[in-house]
CSV table of C-alpha atoms in Angstrom, one decimal:
chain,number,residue,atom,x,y,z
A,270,UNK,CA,-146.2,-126.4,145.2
A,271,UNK,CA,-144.8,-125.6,148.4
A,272,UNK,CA,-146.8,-123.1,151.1
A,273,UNK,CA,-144.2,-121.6,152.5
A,274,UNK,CA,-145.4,-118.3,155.2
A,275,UNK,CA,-142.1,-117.6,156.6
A,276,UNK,CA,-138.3,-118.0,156.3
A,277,UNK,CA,-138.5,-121.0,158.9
A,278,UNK,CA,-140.8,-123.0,157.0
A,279,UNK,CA,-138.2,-122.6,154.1
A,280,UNK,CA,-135.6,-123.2,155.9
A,281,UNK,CA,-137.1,-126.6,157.2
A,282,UNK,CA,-137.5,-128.3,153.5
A,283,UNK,CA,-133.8,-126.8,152.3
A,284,UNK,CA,-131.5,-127.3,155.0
A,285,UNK,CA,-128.8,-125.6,152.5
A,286,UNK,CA,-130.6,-122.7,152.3
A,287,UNK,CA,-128.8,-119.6,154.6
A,288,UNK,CA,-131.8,-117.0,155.2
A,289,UNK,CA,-130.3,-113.7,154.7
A,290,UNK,CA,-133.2,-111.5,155.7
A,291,UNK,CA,-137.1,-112.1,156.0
A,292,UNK,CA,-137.4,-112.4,152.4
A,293,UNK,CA,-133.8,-112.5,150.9
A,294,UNK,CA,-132.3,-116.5,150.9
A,295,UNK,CA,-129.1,-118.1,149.4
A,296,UNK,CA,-128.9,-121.7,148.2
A,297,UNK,CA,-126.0,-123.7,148.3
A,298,UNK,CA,-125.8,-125.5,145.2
A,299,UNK,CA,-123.1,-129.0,144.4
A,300,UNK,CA,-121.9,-129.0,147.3
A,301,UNK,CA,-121.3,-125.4,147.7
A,302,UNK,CA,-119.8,-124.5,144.2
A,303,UNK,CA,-122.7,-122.2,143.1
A,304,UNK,CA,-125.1,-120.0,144.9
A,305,UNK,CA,-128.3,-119.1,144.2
A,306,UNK,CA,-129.7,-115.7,145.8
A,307,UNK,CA,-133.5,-115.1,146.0
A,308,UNK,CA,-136.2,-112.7,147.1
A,309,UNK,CA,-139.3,-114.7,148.7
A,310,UNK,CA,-142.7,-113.3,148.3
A,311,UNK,CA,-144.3,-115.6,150.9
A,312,UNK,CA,-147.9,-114.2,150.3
A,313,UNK,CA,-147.8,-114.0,146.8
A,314,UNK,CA,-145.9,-117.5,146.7
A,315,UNK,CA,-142.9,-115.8,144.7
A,316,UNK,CA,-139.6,-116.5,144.4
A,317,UNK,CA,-137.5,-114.0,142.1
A,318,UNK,CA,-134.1,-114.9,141.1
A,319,UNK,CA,-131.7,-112.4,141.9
A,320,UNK,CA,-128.2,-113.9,141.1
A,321,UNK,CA,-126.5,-116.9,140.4
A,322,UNK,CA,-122.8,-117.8,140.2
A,323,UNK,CA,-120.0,-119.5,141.5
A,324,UNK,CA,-118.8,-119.3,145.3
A,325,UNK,CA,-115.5,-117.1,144.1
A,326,UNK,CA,-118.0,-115.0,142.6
A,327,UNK,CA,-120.9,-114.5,145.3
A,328,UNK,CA,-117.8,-113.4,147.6
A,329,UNK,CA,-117.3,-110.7,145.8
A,330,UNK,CA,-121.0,-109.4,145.5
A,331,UNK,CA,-123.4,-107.8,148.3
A,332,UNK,CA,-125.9,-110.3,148.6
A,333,UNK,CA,-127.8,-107.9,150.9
A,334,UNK,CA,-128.4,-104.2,149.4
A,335,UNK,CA,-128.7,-101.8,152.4
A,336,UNK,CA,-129.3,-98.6,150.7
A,337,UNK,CA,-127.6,-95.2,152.2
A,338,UNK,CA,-129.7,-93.4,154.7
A,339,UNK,CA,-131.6,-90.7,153.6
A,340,UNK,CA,-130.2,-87.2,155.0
């Protein structure tokens, strides 16, 4: 089990990894074929799949979600 408390410390043990946010991360998967995208709970020691699917198909997806500001 790994103890990650932070995006660094992840990014550390999987150099392929590309931190998005503080707790959003994408892996690169065969050689950048696939993706995998991820919410990190670091102090629950949580990692939630979000999506997974090829390059082509991450390209067309919004890996962040930045919801519209209130009015």
């Amino acid at each position: 089990m790994e103890n990650w408390y932070k995006a660094s410390e992840l990014k550390e043990k999987y150099r392929n990894a590309s931190i998005l946010t503080s707790k959003r991360v994408v892996f690169n998967i065969k050689g950048n074929d696939y993706r995998l995208l991820v919410d990190v709970e670091y102090k629950l020691k949580l990692v939630f799949i979000v999506w997974i699917g090829s390059h082509k198909e991450y390209d067309k997806i919004e890996p962040v979600y930045d919801p519209p500001a209130e009015q």
